[in-house]
Short mmCIF file of C-alpha atoms in Angstrom, two decimals:
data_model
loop_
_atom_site.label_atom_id
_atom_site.label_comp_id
_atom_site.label_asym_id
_atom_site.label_seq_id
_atom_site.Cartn_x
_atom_site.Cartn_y
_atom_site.Cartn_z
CA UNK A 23 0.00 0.00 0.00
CA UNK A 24 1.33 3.36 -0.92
CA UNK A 25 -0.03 6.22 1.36
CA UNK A 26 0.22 9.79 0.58
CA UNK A 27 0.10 12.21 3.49
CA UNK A 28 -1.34 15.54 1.61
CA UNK A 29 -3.00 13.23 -1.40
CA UNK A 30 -4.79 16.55 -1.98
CA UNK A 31 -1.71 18.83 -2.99
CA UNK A 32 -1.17 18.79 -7.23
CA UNK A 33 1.70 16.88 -7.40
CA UNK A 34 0.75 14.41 -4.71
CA UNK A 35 -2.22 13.90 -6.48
CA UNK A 36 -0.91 13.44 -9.88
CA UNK A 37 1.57 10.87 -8.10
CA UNK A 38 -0.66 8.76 -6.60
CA UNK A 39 -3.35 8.49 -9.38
CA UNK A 40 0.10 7.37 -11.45
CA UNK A 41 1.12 4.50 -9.09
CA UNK A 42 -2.79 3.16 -9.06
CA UNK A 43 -2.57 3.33 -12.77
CA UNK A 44 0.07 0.74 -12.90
CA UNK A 45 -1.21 -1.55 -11.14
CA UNK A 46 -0.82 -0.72 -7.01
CA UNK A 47 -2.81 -0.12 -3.89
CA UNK A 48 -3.33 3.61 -3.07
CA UNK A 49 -4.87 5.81 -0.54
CA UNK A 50 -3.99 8.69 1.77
CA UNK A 51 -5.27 11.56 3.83
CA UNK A 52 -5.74 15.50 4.09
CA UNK A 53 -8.22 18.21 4.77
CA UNK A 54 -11.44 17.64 4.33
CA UNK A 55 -12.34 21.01 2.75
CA UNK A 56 -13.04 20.14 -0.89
CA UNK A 57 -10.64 20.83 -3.84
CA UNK A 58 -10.80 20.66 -7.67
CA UNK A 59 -7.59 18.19 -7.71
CA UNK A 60 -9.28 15.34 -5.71
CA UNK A 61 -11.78 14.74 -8.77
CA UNK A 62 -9.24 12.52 -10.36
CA UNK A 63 -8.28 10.34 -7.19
CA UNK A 64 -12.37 10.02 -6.54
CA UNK A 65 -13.03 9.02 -10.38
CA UNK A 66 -10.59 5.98 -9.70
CA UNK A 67 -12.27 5.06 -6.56
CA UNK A 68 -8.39 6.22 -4.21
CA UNK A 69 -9.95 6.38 -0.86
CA UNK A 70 -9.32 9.75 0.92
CA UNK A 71 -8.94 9.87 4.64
CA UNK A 72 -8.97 12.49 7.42
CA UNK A 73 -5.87 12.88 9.12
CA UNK A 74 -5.46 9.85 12.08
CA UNK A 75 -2.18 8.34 12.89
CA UNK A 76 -4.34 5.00 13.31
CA UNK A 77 -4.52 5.26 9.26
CA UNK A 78 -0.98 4.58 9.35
CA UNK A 79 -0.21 0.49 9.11
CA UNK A 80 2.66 -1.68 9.38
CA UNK A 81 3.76 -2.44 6.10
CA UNK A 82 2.54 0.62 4.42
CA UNK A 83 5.17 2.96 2.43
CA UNK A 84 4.27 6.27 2.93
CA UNK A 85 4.66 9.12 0.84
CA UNK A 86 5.32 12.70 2.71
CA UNK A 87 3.58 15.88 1.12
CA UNK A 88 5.71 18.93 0.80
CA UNK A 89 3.58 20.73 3.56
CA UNK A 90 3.65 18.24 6.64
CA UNK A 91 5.82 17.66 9.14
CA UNK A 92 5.68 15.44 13.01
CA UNK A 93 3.20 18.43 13.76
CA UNK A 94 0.90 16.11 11.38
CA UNK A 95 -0.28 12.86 13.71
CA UNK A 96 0.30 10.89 10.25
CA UNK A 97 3.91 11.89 9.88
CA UNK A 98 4.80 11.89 13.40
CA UNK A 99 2.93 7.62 13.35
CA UNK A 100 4.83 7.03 10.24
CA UNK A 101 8.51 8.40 10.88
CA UNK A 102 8.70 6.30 14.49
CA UNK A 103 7.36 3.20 13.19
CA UNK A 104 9.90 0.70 11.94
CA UNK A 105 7.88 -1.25 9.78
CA UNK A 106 7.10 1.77 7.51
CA UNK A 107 8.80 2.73 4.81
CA UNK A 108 8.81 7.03 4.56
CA UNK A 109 9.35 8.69 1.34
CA UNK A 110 9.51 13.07 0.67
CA UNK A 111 7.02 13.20 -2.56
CA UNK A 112 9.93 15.05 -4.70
CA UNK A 113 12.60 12.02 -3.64
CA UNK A 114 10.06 9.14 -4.32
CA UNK A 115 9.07 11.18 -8.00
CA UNK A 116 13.04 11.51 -9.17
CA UNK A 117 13.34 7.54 -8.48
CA UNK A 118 10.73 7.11 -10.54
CA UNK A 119 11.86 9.24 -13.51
CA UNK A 120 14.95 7.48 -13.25
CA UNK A 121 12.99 4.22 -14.61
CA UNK A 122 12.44 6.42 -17.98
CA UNK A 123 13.41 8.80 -20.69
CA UNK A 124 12.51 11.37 -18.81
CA UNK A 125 11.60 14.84 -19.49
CA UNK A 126 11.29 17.84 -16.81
CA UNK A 127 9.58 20.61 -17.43
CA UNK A 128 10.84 23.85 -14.98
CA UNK A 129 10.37 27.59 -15.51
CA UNK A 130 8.62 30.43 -13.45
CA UNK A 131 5.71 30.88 -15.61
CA UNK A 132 4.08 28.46 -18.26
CA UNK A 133 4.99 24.50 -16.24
CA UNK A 134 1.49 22.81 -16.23
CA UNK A 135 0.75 24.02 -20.08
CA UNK A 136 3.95 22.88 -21.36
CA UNK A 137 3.80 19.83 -19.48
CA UNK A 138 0.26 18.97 -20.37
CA UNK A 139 1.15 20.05 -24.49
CA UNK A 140 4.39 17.57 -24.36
CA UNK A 141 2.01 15.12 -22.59
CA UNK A 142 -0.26 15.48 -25.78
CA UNK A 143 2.26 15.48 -28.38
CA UNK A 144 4.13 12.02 -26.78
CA UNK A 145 1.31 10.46 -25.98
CA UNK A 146 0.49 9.08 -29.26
CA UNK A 147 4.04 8.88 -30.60
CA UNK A 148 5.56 5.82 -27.80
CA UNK A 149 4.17 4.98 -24.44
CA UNK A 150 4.32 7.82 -22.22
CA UNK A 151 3.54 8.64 -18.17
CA UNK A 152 3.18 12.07 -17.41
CA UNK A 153 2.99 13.82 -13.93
CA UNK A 154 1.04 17.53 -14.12
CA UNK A 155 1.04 20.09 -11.72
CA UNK A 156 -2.66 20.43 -11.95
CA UNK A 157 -3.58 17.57 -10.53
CA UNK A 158 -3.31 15.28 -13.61
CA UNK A 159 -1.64 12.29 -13.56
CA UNK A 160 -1.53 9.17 -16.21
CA UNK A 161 0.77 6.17 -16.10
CA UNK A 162 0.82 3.37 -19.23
CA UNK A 163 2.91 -0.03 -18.23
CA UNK A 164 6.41 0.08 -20.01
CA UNK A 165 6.27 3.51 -20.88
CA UNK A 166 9.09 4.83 -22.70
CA UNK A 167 8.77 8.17 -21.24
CA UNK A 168 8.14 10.11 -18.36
CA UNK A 169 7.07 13.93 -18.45
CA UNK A 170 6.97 15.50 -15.30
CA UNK A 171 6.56 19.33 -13.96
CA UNK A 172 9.33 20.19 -12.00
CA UNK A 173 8.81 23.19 -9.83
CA UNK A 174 12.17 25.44 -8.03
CA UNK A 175 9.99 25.97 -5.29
CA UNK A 176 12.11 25.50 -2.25
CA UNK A 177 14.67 23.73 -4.61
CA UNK A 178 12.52 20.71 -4.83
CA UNK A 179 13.73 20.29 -8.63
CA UNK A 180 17.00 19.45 -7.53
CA UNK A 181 16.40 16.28 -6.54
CA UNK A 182 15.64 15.27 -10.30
CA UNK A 183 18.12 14.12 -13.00
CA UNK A 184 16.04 13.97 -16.38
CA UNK A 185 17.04 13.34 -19.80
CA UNK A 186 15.96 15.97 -21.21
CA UNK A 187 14.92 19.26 -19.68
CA UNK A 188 12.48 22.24 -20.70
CA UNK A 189 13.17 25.59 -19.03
CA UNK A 190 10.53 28.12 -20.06
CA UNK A 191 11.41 30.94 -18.63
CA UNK A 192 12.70 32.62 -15.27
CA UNK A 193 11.73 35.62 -13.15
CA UNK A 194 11.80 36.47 -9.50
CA UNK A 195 9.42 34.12 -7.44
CA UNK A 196 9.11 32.25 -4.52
CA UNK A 197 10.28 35.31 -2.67
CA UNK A 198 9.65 33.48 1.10
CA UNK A 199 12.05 31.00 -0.29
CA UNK A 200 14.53 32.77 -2.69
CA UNK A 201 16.04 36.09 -0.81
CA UNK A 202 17.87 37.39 -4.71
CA UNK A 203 18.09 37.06 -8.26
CA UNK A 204 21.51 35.19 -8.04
CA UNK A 205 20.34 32.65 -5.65
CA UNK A 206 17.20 31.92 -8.24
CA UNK A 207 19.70 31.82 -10.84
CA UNK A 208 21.93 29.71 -9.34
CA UNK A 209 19.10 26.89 -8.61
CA UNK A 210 18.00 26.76 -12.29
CA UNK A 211 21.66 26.53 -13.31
CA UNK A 212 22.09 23.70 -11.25
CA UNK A 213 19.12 21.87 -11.98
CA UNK A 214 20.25 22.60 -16.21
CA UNK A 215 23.73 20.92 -14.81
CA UNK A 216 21.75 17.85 -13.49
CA UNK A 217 19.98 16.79 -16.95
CA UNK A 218 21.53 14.17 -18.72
CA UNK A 219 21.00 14.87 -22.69
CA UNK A 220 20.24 18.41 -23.56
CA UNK A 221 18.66 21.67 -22.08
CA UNK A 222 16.29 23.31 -23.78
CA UNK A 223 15.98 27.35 -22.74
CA UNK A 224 14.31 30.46 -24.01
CA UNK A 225 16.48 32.14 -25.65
CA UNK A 226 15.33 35.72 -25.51
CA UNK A 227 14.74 35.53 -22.05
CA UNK A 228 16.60 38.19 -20.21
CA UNK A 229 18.82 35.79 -17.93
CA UNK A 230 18.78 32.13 -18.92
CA UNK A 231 21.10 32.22 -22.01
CA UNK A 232 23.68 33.68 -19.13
CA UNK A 233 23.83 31.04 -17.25
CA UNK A 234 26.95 28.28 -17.28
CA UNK A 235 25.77 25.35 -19.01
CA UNK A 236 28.02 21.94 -19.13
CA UNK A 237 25.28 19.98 -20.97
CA UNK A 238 24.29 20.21 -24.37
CA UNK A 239 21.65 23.32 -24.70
CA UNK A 240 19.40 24.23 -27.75
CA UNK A 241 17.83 28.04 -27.87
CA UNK A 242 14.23 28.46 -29.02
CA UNK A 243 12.71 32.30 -29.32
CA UNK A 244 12.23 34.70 -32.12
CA UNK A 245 15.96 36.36 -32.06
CA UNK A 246 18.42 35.40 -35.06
CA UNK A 247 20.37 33.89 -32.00
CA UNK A 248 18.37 31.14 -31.24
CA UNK A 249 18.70 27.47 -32.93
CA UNK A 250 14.74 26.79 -33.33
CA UNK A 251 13.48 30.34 -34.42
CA UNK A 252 9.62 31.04 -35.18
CA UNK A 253 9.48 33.77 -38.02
CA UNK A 254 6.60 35.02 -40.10
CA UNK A 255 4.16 35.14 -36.99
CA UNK A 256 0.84 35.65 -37.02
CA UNK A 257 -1.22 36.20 -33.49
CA UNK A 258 -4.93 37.11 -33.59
CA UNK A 259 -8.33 35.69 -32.87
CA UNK A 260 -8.03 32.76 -34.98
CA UNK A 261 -5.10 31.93 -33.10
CA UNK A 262 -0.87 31.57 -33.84
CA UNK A 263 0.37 31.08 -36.80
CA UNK A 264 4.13 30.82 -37.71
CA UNK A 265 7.45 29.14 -39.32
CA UNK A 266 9.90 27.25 -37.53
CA UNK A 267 12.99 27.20 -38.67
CA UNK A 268 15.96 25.06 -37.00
CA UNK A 269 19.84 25.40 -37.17
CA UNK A 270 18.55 28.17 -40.23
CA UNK A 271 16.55 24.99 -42.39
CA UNK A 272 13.05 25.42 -42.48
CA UNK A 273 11.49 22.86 -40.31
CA UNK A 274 7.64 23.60 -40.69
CA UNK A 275 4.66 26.00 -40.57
CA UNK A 276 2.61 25.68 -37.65
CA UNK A 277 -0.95 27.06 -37.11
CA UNK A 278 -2.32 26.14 -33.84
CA UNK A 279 -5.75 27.08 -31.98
CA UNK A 280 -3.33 29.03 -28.96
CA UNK A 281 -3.78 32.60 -28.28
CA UNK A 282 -0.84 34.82 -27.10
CA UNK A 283 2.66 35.13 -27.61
CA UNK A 284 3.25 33.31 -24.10
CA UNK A 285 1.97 30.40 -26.00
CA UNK A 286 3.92 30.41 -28.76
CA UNK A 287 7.04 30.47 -26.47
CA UNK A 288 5.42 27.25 -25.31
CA UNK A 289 4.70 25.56 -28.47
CA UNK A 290 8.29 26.18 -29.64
CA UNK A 291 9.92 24.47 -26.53
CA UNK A 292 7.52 21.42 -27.41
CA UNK A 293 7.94 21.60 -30.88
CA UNK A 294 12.21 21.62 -29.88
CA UNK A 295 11.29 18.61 -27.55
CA UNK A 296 9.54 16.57 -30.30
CA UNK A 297 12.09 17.40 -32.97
CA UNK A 298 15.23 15.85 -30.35
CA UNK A 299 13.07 12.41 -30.38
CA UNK A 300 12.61 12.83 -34.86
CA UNK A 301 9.09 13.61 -34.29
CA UNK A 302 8.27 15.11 -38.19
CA UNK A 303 6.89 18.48 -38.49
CA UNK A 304 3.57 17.26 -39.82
CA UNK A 305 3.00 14.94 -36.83
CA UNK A 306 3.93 17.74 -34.84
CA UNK A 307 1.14 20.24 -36.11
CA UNK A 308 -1.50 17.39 -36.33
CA UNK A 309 -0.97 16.53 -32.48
CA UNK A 310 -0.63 20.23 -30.93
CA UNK A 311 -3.32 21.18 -33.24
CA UNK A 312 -6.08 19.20 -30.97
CA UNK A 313 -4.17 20.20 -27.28
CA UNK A 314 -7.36 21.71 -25.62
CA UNK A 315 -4.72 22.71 -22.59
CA UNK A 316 -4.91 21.88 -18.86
CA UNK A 317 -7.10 22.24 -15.79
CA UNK A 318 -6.87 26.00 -14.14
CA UNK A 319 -5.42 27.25 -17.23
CA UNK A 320 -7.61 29.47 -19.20
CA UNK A 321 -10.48 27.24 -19.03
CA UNK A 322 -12.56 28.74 -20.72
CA UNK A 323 -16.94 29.00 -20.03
CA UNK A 324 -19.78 30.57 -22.68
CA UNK A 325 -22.96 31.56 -20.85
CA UNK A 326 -24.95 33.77 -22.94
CA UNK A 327 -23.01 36.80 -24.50
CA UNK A 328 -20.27 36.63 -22.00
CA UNK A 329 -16.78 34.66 -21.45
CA UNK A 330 -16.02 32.99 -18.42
CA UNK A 331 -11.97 32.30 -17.92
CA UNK A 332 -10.67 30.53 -14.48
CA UNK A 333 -6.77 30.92 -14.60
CA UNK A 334 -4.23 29.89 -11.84
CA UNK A 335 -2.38 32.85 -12.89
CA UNK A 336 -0.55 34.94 -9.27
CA UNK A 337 2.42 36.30 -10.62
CA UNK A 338 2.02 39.75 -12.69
CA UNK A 339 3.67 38.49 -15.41
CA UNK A 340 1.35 35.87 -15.47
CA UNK A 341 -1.54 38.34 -15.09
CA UNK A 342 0.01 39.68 -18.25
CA UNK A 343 -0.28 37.27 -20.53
CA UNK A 344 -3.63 36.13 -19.19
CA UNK A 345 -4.72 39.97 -20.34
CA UNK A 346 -2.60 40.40 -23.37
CA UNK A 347 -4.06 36.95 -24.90
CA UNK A 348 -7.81 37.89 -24.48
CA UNK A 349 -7.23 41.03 -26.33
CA UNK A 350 -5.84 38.57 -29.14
CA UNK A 351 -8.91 35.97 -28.38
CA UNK A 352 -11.44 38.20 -27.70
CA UNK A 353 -10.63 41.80 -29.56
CA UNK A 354 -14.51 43.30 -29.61
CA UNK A 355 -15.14 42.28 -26.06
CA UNK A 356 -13.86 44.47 -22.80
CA UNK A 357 -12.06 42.66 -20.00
CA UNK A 358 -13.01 42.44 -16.16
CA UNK A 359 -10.05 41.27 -14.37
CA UNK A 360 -10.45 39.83 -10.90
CA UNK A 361 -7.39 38.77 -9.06
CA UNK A 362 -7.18 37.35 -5.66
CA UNK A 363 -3.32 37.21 -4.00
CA UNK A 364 -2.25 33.94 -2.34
CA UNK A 365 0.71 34.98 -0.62
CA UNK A 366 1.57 37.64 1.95
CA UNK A 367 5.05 37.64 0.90
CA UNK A 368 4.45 37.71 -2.88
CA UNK A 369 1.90 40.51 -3.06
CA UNK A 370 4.40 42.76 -0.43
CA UNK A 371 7.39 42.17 -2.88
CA UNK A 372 5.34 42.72 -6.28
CA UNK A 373 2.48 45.18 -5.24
CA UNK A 374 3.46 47.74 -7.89
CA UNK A 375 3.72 45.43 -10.53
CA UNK A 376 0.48 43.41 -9.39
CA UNK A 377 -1.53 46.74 -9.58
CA UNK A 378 0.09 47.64 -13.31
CA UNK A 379 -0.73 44.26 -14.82
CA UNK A 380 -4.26 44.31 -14.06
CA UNK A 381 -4.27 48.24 -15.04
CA UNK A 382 -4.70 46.48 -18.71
CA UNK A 383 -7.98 45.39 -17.75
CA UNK A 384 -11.04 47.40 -18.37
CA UNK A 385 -12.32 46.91 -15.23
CA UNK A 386 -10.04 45.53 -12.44
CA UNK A 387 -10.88 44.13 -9.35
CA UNK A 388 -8.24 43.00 -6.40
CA UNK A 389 -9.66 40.43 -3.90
CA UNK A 390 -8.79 40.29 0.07
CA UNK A 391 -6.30 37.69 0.10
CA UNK A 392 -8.04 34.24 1.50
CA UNK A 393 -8.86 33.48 5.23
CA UNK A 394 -5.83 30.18 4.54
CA UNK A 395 -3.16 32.18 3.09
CA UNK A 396 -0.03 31.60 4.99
CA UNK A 397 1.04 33.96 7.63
CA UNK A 398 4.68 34.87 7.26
CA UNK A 399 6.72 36.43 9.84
CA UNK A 400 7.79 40.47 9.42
CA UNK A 401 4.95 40.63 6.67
CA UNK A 402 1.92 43.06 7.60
CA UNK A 403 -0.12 43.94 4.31
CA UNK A 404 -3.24 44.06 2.78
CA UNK A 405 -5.05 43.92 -0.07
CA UNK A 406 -5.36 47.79 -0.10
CA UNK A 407 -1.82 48.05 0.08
CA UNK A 408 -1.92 46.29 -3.88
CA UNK A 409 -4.94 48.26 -5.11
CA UNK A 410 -3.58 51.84 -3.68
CA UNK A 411 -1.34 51.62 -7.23
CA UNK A 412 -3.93 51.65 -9.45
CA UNK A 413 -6.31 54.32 -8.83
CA UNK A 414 -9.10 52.62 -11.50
CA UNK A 415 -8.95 49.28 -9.16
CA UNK A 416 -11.88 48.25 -6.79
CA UNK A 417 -11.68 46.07 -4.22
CA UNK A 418 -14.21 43.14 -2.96
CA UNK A 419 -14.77 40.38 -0.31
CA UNK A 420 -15.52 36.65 -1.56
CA UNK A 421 -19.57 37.76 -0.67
CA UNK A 422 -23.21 38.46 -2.68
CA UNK A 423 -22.56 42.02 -2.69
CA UNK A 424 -19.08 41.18 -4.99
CA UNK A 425 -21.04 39.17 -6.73
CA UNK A 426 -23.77 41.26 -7.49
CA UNK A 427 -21.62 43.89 -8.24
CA UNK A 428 -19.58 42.24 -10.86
CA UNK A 429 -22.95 40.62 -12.66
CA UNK A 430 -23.71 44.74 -13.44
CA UNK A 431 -21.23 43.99 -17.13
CA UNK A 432 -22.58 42.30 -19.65
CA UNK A 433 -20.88 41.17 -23.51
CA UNK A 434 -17.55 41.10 -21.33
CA UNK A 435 -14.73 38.22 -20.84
CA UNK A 436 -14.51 37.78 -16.72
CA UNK A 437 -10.96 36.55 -16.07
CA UNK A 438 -11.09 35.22 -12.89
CA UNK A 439 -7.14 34.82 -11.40
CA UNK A 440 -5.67 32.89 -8.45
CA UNK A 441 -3.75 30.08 -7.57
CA UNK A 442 -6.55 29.78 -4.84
CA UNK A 443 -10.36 28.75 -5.19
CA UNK A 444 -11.35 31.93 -6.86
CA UNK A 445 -13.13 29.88 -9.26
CA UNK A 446 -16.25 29.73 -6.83
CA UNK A 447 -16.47 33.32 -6.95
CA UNK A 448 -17.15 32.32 -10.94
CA UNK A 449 -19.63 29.99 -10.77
CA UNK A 450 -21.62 32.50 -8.37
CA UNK A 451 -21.56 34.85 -10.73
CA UNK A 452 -22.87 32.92 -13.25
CA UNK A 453 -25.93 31.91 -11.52
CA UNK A 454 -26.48 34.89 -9.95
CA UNK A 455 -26.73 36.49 -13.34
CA UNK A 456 -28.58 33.05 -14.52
CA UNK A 457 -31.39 33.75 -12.39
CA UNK A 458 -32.08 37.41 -13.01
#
C-alpha cells in the first residue's frame, strides 16, 4: 500500500493516481475542505482519509507531502514506526523518472501548459507517463517516457536528474524561499547541470542564455540567436500562426488554436522537444493542433453573451499574458479582471507590478487575500496596500454584494485569477446572473 500524506496537494495527487494506474494499492489523507484536484483520485475510486495516525499500518510505504511535518499525527505515526517505509514526494518522484526517458519541465511561468502540451504530443508517438502540476496524472505499463513538472519551489527540482529538460522561462518568485536574483539563478543553473542529454531554454529571455551550461543546450525564441526560431508570426483571434525554422533549415509551418505570444514560447519548446526524439513536423502540427490545454489554465466557459476564464495565474507576469491573450482571443469584447493574491510575501514584494498588470484590464478588481493564506513572519499587508497603485482598481470580499456587483457587465470576458479557489467566486456569478 502506498499512502500519501497531503494526497490533496497537485503533485501528490498526480503521483498517486500514477502508481494506481500501474497496477498498485493507493490511498492517503488530508483536509477535508473540498478541492478541484481530488476529482481525479475520486473518479478511480483512491480512498481519501482524514488525518489519524491510526490510518498509518505496518507495512505501508508512505509518501510525505511537501507541507507536513511530526506536527501532522500521520507523519509523526509514520517516521517512528519501523515497519514503515517514509518517502519526501519530490525524492520518491526523481526515483521514478529514473525508470524512464525522462523529461522535466521547470520555468517560473508556463509549467502545467507545457507539461500537459508535451504530454499530448508524446502520448500518441511511444508509451508515455506524465505527472502535471494540476492535478493530472496518467501512467501506461512500459512507458518509454516520463514527463513531469518540475517546480524550483524551495529547490525541490533538484532532486531530479532527467534526460531531457524544458526551461521556459525565469523571473523572480518564490520570494519566502529565494532572498535574490543570483540565488534563483543559481538553482535553475544547477538543476540545467543535473539533466543528462540536452537543455532546452528560451532564448530571448533576459537571464537564462547567461547562465553556465556543461550539458548540451538548444535556444528556441524569435531572435536570429536562437537554434529553433519562429518567423513570419501571425497572433490574432483565430489563433498563432508561424514558421519554424531550425539550425537556419526550415522545419515547418505551424498554425495552432493558442492565443498569445506566451503560448507560442510554449509551443516552440515542445515543438524543440519533439524534434530531439525525430518527431516530423507534420506529426507535430496534427498533435498540438487538438491540445485543448490543462485544468486552471484558461479554461474557458460561454454563458450567454459573456466569457467565463478561471486561470491559476498569481504572478504579474502571469496576469500579463492572461490579459494580453484575451485582447488577441477576444478583440470586440472588454475585460473584467479579478485577481485574488495567495501569498503575503508575494503581493508585499510585487504590489506595484500586481496593480500595473491588471491596469490592462477594463475593469479591475483586487480580492482580500483568502482566510488560509499563509502567515509569514515580518509581513503586515493588505489587499489595499496592492490596489492603492492603481487608482481605476476596486476592491471586494468573496460575498453576494461582490457578486452582485460584478454581474452589473454584460458582452464582457470575466478573467477570474488565483492560484486559490477563486473559481467559486465564478460559478456564483454565473448563476447569480442566470437567475435574473
Amino acid at each position: 500500500m502506498y499512502y500519501f500524506i497531503g494526497i490533496k496537494g497537485s503533485g501528490m495527487a498526480s503521483l498517486a493516481t500514477i502508481l494506481f494506474d500501474l497496477g498498485y494499492e493507493v490511498a492517503g489523507s488530508d483536509i477535508d475542505k473540498y478541492i478541484f484536484i481530488e476529482e481525479d483520485l475520486r473518479k478511480r475510486g483512491i480512498p481519501i482519509y482524514s488525518f489519524d495516525k491510526n490510518n498509518i499500518k505496518d507495512g505501508y510505504e508512505v509518501i510525505i507531502g511537501n507541507a507536513f511535518d511530526e506536527s501532522n499525527e500521520e507523519v509523526k505515526e509514520a517516521l517512528s514506526n519501523p515497519n514503515v517505509k517514509t518517502h519526501t514526494y519530490y525524492d520518491f518522484l526523481g526515483h521514478l523518472m529514473d525508470q524512464y526517458i525522462s523529461i522535466g519541465i521547470a520555468g517560473t511561468h508556463g509549467k502545467t501548459t507545457t507539461t500537459g502540451m508535451a504530454y499530448h504530443l508524446f502520448k500518441e508517438f511511444d508509451k508515455t507517463s506524465v505527472l502535471i502540476g494540476d492535478g493530472t496524472g496518467h501512467a501506461v505499463e512500459d512507458s518509454k517516457y516520463f514527463i513531469a513538472e518540475t517546480c524550483e519551489y524551495q529547490d525541490h527540482f533538484l532532486h531530479y536528474y532527467p534526460t531531457y529538460a524544458i526551461i521556459n522561462n525565469i523571473e523572480m518568485d518564490h520570494v519566502d524561499y529565494f532572498k535574490s536574483m543570483e540565488q534563483y539563478e543559481k538553482s535553475f543553473e544547477q538543476y540545467a547541470n543535473q539533466v543528462k542529454d540536452t537543455v532546452i531554454i528560451w532564448g530571448d529571455d533576459p537571464h537564462l542564455p547567461h547562465l553556465h551550461y556543461q550539458k548540451r543546450v538548444l535556444k528556441f525564441g524569435t531572435g536570429e540567436n536562437n537554434d529553433v526560431i519562429a518567423k513570419n508570426i501571425i497572433n490574432n483571434d483565430h489563433g498563432l500562426s508561424f514558421d519554424v525554422y531550425i539550425h537556419k533549415d526550415l522545419f515547418g509551418h505551424f498554425a495552432l488554436p493558442f492565443y498569445g505570444m506566451h503560448m507560442l514560447y510554449d509551443s516552440l519548446a515542445v515543438i524543440t522537444l519533439g524534434y530531439l526524439e525525430n518527431m516530423s513536423a507534420e506529426y507535430i502540427q496534427e498533435r498540438l493542433s487538438t491540445f485543448d490545454g490543462v485544468k486552471r489554465r484558461y479554461t474557458v466557459k460561454t454563458v450567454g453573451n459573456n466569457i467565463y476564464v478561471d486561470d491559476y495565474a498569481h504572478h504579474p507576469t502571469a496576469i500579463r499574458y492572461v490579459i494580453e491573450a484575451t485582447r488577441s482571443r477576444y478583440p470586440h469584447k472588454k475585460i473584467v479582471a479579478i485577481f485574488q493574491p495567495d501569498r503575503f510575501s508575494r503581493g508585499l514584494r510585487f504590489a506595484k507590478e500586481f496593480a500595473e498588470a491588471m491596469d490592462l484590464a477594463d475593469y479591475p478588481f483586487f480580492v482580500h487575500f483568502p482566510e488560509n493564506a499563509k502567515k509569514e513572519p515580518g509581513i503586515d499587508i493588505d489587499i489595499y496596500d496592492i490596489a492603492k497603485y492603481n487608482p481605476r482598481a476596486q476592491v471586494i470580499h468573496e460575498d453576494e454584494a461582490a457578486v452582485k456587483l460584478l454581474s452589473q457587465y454584460d458582452n464582457v470576458v470575466y478573467l477570474f485569477m488565483s492560484s486559490k479557489d477563486i473559481y467559486k467566486l465564478e460559478d456564483q456569478v454565473i448563476a447569480y446572473k442566470q437567475s435574473q
